[in-house]
Short mmCIF file of N, CA and C in Angstrom, two decimals:
data_model
loop_
_atom_site.label_atom_id
_atom_site.label_comp_id
_atom_site.label_asym_id
_atom_site.label_seq_id
_atom_site.Cartn_x
_atom_site.Cartn_y
_atom_site.Cartn_z
N MET A 109 7.90 -0.44 13.05
CA MET A 109 5.81 -0.37 11.32
C MET A 109 5.06 -0.75 11.38
N ILE A 110 4.41 -0.30 12.29
CA ILE A 110 2.89 -0.90 12.29
C ILE A 110 2.03 1.27 13.01
N LEU A 111 2.89 2.27 13.04
CA LEU A 111 2.69 3.10 12.91
C LEU A 111 3.15 3.97 12.27
N LEU A 112 4.29 3.64 11.25
CA LEU A 112 4.49 3.64 9.51
C LEU A 112 3.46 3.10 8.99
N GLY A 113 2.28 2.69 8.71
CA GLY A 113 1.70 1.59 8.58
C GLY A 113 0.28 2.40 8.57
N LEU A 114 0.16 2.35 9.66
CA LEU A 114 -0.93 2.82 10.15
C LEU A 114 -1.39 4.33 9.25
N ILE A 115 0.38 5.35 9.40
CA ILE A 115 0.39 6.59 8.85
C ILE A 115 -0.25 6.70 7.30
N ALA A 116 0.64 5.79 7.20
CA ALA A 116 0.63 5.71 5.49
C ALA A 116 -0.68 4.92 4.91
N GLY A 117 -1.41 4.17 5.76
CA GLY A 117 -3.08 3.60 4.54
C GLY A 117 -3.37 4.45 5.19
N ALA A 118 -4.12 5.31 6.05
CA ALA A 118 -4.54 6.50 6.61
C ALA A 118 -4.73 7.65 5.56
N VAL A 119 -3.08 7.62 5.37
CA VAL A 119 -3.35 9.18 4.21
C VAL A 119 -4.00 8.68 2.96
N ALA A 120 -3.19 7.26 2.54
CA ALA A 120 -3.39 6.80 0.89
C ALA A 120 -5.84 6.97 1.05
N ARG A 121 -5.86 5.96 1.79
CA ARG A 121 -7.97 6.08 1.91
C ARG A 121 -8.17 7.63 1.94
N LEU A 122 -7.30 8.90 2.55
CA LEU A 122 -7.86 10.27 2.42
C LEU A 122 -7.69 10.81 1.50
N VAL A 123 -6.70 10.29 0.43
CA VAL A 123 -5.84 10.99 -1.43
C VAL A 123 -7.10 10.34 -1.81
N VAL A 124 -7.02 8.92 -2.00
CA VAL A 124 -8.49 8.09 -3.03
C VAL A 124 -9.23 8.68 -1.63
N PRO A 125 -9.97 9.19 -3.49
CA PRO A 125 -11.54 9.89 -3.36
C PRO A 125 -12.35 8.00 -2.97
N GLY A 126 -13.72 7.59 -3.09
CA GLY A 126 -14.25 6.79 -2.29
C GLY A 126 -14.38 6.76 -1.12
N ARG A 127 -15.24 5.45 -1.02
CA ARG A 127 -15.30 4.81 1.16
C ARG A 127 -14.37 3.20 0.40
N ASP A 128 -14.15 2.74 1.58
CA ASP A 128 -13.93 1.90 2.08
C ASP A 128 -14.14 0.84 3.43
N ALA A 129 -14.36 -0.45 2.82
CA ALA A 129 -14.39 -0.93 4.33
C ALA A 129 -13.95 -1.75 4.98
N LEU A 130 -12.44 -1.55 5.33
CA LEU A 130 -11.23 -0.79 5.89
C LEU A 130 -11.04 -0.93 7.22
N SER A 131 -10.81 -1.70 8.00
CA SER A 131 -10.64 -1.52 9.61
C SER A 131 -9.32 -0.58 9.76
N ILE A 132 -9.27 -0.81 11.40
CA ILE A 132 -8.00 0.13 11.33
C ILE A 132 -7.14 -1.17 11.42
N PRO A 133 -7.21 -2.46 11.61
CA PRO A 133 -5.90 -3.17 11.29
C PRO A 133 -5.37 -3.46 9.57
N ALA A 134 -7.05 -3.17 9.26
CA ALA A 134 -6.61 -3.46 7.62
C ALA A 134 -6.18 -1.84 6.73
N THR A 135 -6.13 -1.23 7.28
CA THR A 135 -5.53 0.61 7.14
C THR A 135 -4.55 0.07 7.51
N ILE A 136 -3.54 -0.52 8.58
CA ILE A 136 -2.68 -0.33 9.18
C ILE A 136 -2.00 -1.93 7.97
N GLY A 137 -2.57 -2.84 7.38
CA GLY A 137 -1.98 -3.75 6.64
C GLY A 137 -1.86 -3.19 5.43
N LEU A 138 -2.28 -2.53 4.83
CA LEU A 138 -2.62 -1.11 3.97
C LEU A 138 -1.09 -0.38 3.44
N GLY A 139 -1.25 0.19 4.82
CA GLY A 139 0.41 0.55 4.99
C GLY A 139 1.36 0.04 4.49
N LEU A 140 1.80 -0.77 5.70
CA LEU A 140 1.91 -2.16 5.58
C LEU A 140 2.38 -3.00 3.74
N VAL A 141 2.19 -3.44 2.87
CA VAL A 141 2.01 -3.53 1.97
C VAL A 141 2.24 -2.60 1.27
N GLY A 142 1.92 -1.90 1.25
CA GLY A 142 2.66 -0.28 0.82
C GLY A 142 4.21 0.46 1.16
N SER A 143 4.32 0.26 1.76
CA SER A 143 5.93 0.19 2.15
C SER A 143 6.80 -0.37 1.75
N PHE A 144 6.37 -1.39 1.30
CA PHE A 144 6.69 -2.67 0.66
C PHE A 144 6.75 -2.44 -0.72
N ILE A 145 5.57 -2.27 -1.08
CA ILE A 145 5.67 -1.53 -2.48
C ILE A 145 6.20 -0.97 -2.70
N GLY A 146 6.65 0.58 -2.54
CA GLY A 146 6.78 1.72 -2.12
C GLY A 146 8.80 1.37 -2.49
N GLY A 147 9.29 0.50 -1.60
CA GLY A 147 10.28 0.11 -1.63
C GLY A 147 10.95 -1.08 -2.68
N PHE A 148 10.02 -1.68 -3.02
CA PHE A 148 11.04 -2.24 -4.64
C PHE A 148 10.27 -1.59 -5.80
N LEU A 149 9.44 -0.14 -5.60
CA LEU A 149 9.90 0.27 -6.63
C LEU A 149 10.91 1.76 -6.52
N GLY A 150 11.01 1.71 -5.11
CA GLY A 150 12.53 3.60 -5.46
C GLY A 150 13.29 1.58 -5.28
N TYR A 151 13.94 0.90 -5.50
CA TYR A 151 14.63 0.02 -6.18
C TYR A 151 14.51 -0.39 -7.59
N LEU A 152 13.52 -0.74 -8.24
CA LEU A 152 14.14 -0.43 -9.17
C LEU A 152 13.92 1.12 -10.16
N LEU A 153 13.84 1.74 -9.34
CA LEU A 153 13.57 3.54 -10.78
C LEU A 153 15.36 3.68 -9.95
N PHE A 154 15.64 3.95 -8.56
CA PHE A 154 16.79 4.21 -8.41
C PHE A 154 17.95 3.25 -8.12
N GLY A 155 17.77 2.16 -7.65
CA GLY A 155 18.95 1.32 -8.31
C GLY A 155 19.74 1.43 -6.44
N HIS A 156 18.76 2.36 -5.67
CA HIS A 156 19.57 1.97 -4.46
C HIS A 156 19.41 0.71 -3.60
N ASP A 157 20.37 0.57 -2.43
CA ASP A 157 20.15 -0.38 -1.51
C ASP A 157 20.10 -1.88 -2.04
N PHE A 158 21.67 -1.97 -3.20
CA PHE A 158 21.29 -3.31 -4.04
C PHE A 158 22.19 -4.69 -2.68
N ASP A 159 22.01 -3.70 -1.69
CA ASP A 159 23.29 -5.08 -0.46
C ASP A 159 21.75 -5.96 0.01
N GLU A 160 20.08 -4.67 -0.03
CA GLU A 160 18.90 -5.66 1.04
C GLU A 160 18.65 -6.01 0.20
N GLY A 161 18.24 -6.14 -1.35
CA GLY A 161 17.49 -7.17 -2.14
C GLY A 161 16.72 -5.43 -2.98
N ALA A 162 15.13 -5.97 -3.53
CA ALA A 162 13.85 -5.36 -3.54
C ALA A 162 13.15 -5.81 -2.85
N PHE A 163 13.22 -6.59 -2.77
CA PHE A 163 12.17 -6.77 -1.02
C PHE A 163 12.32 -6.15 0.18
N GLN A 164 12.18 -4.64 0.49
CA GLN A 164 12.54 -3.88 1.42
C GLN A 164 11.66 -3.10 2.18
N PRO A 165 11.56 -2.51 3.55
CA PRO A 165 10.24 -1.39 3.60
C PRO A 165 11.18 0.01 2.82
N SER A 166 9.89 0.84 3.33
CA SER A 166 10.12 1.39 2.53
C SER A 166 9.94 3.28 3.35
N GLY A 167 10.59 4.52 3.10
CA GLY A 167 10.43 5.04 4.38
C GLY A 167 8.88 6.06 4.22
N LEU A 168 8.46 7.09 4.90
CA LEU A 168 7.21 7.34 4.59
C LEU A 168 6.85 7.80 3.71
N ILE A 169 7.72 8.62 2.20
CA ILE A 169 6.60 9.07 1.13
C ILE A 169 6.75 7.82 0.58
N GLY A 170 7.56 6.63 0.32
CA GLY A 170 7.19 5.83 -0.87
C GLY A 170 6.45 4.71 0.14
N SER A 171 6.34 5.01 1.40
CA SER A 171 5.17 3.59 1.31
C SER A 171 3.79 4.47 1.18
N ILE A 172 3.49 6.01 1.49
CA ILE A 172 2.44 6.20 0.91
C ILE A 172 1.87 6.09 -0.41
N ILE A 173 3.21 6.82 -1.26
CA ILE A 173 2.85 5.90 -2.41
C ILE A 173 2.39 4.54 -2.78
N GLY A 174 3.08 3.51 -1.78
CA GLY A 174 2.52 2.31 -2.21
C GLY A 174 1.54 1.92 -2.11
N ALA A 175 1.17 2.15 -0.84
CA ALA A 175 -0.18 2.20 -0.20
C ALA A 175 -1.32 2.66 -1.06
N ILE A 176 -1.10 3.82 -1.49
CA ILE A 176 -2.00 3.98 -2.87
C ILE A 176 -2.63 3.23 -4.04
N ILE A 177 -0.96 3.12 -4.47
CA ILE A 177 -1.40 1.12 -5.71
C ILE A 177 -1.74 0.26 -4.92
N ALA A 178 -1.63 -0.44 -3.68
CA ALA A 178 -2.35 -1.37 -3.30
C ALA A 178 -3.54 -0.85 -2.82
N LEU A 179 -4.43 0.53 -3.12
CA LEU A 179 -5.78 0.34 -2.79
C LEU A 179 -6.52 0.89 -3.85
N LEU A 180 -5.79 1.39 -5.51
CA LEU A 180 -6.32 1.41 -6.03
C LEU A 180 -6.44 -0.04 -6.62
N ILE A 181 -5.03 -1.28 -7.11
CA ILE A 181 -5.20 -2.25 -7.12
C ILE A 181 -6.40 -3.79 -6.15
N TYR A 182 -6.21 -2.85 -4.47
CA TYR A 182 -7.94 -3.65 -4.12
C TYR A 182 -9.19 -3.38 -4.70
N ARG A 183 -9.03 -1.81 -5.16
CA ARG A 183 -10.36 -1.15 -5.51
C ARG A 183 -11.03 -2.32 -6.95
N ALA A 184 -9.72 -2.00 -7.63
CA ALA A 184 -9.70 -2.65 -9.16
C ALA A 184 -10.24 -4.01 -8.72
N VAL A 185 -9.79 -5.11 -8.29
CA VAL A 185 -10.16 -6.85 -7.82
C VAL A 185 -11.84 -6.71 -7.30
N ASP A 186 -11.25 -5.76 -5.92
CA ASP A 186 -12.86 -6.03 -4.92
C ASP A 186 -14.03 -5.43 -6.37
N GLY A 187 -13.71 -4.54 -7.20
CA GLY A 187 -14.73 -4.05 -7.73
C GLY A 187 -15.78 -5.12 -8.43
N ARG A 188 -14.45 -6.24 -8.78
CA ARG A 188 -14.60 -6.94 -9.90
C ARG A 188 -15.23 -8.42 -9.22
N ARG A 189 -15.42 -8.25 -7.90
CA ARG A 189 -16.31 -9.91 -7.09
C ARG A 189 -18.09 -9.33 -7.45
N PRO A 190 -18.44 -10.44 -7.70
CA PRO A 190 -19.95 -10.41 -8.52
C PRO A 190 -20.09 -10.33 -7.11
N VAL A 191 -21.98 -9.99 -6.60
CA VAL A 191 -22.08 -9.23 -5.36
C VAL A 191 -22.82 -11.35 -5.55
N ARG A 192 -23.29 -11.45 -3.75
CA ARG A 192 -23.74 -12.41 -3.54
C ARG A 192 -24.54 -12.01 -2.68
N HIS A 193 -26.22 -12.95 -2.86
CA HIS A 193 -26.76 -11.96 -1.77
C HIS A 193 -27.78 -13.61 -1.09
#
């Protein structure tokens, strides 16, 4: 799961333009969160794995798509924070 998170998080950071101040552990976390977002979207869109429920990890493609969504949400939330001096 850690390797999948690293790959998905790194690909998401490469695909989405702009700079992020995310460390390697944060990139892994981004990929892991993306995996569960991708699993949830796969459950909603395709209705597969009804036995496992909606909260499940996804494969590599779903993880990358979920990580891109998570990164865009992170940027939207982070961009609204006031600058502290």
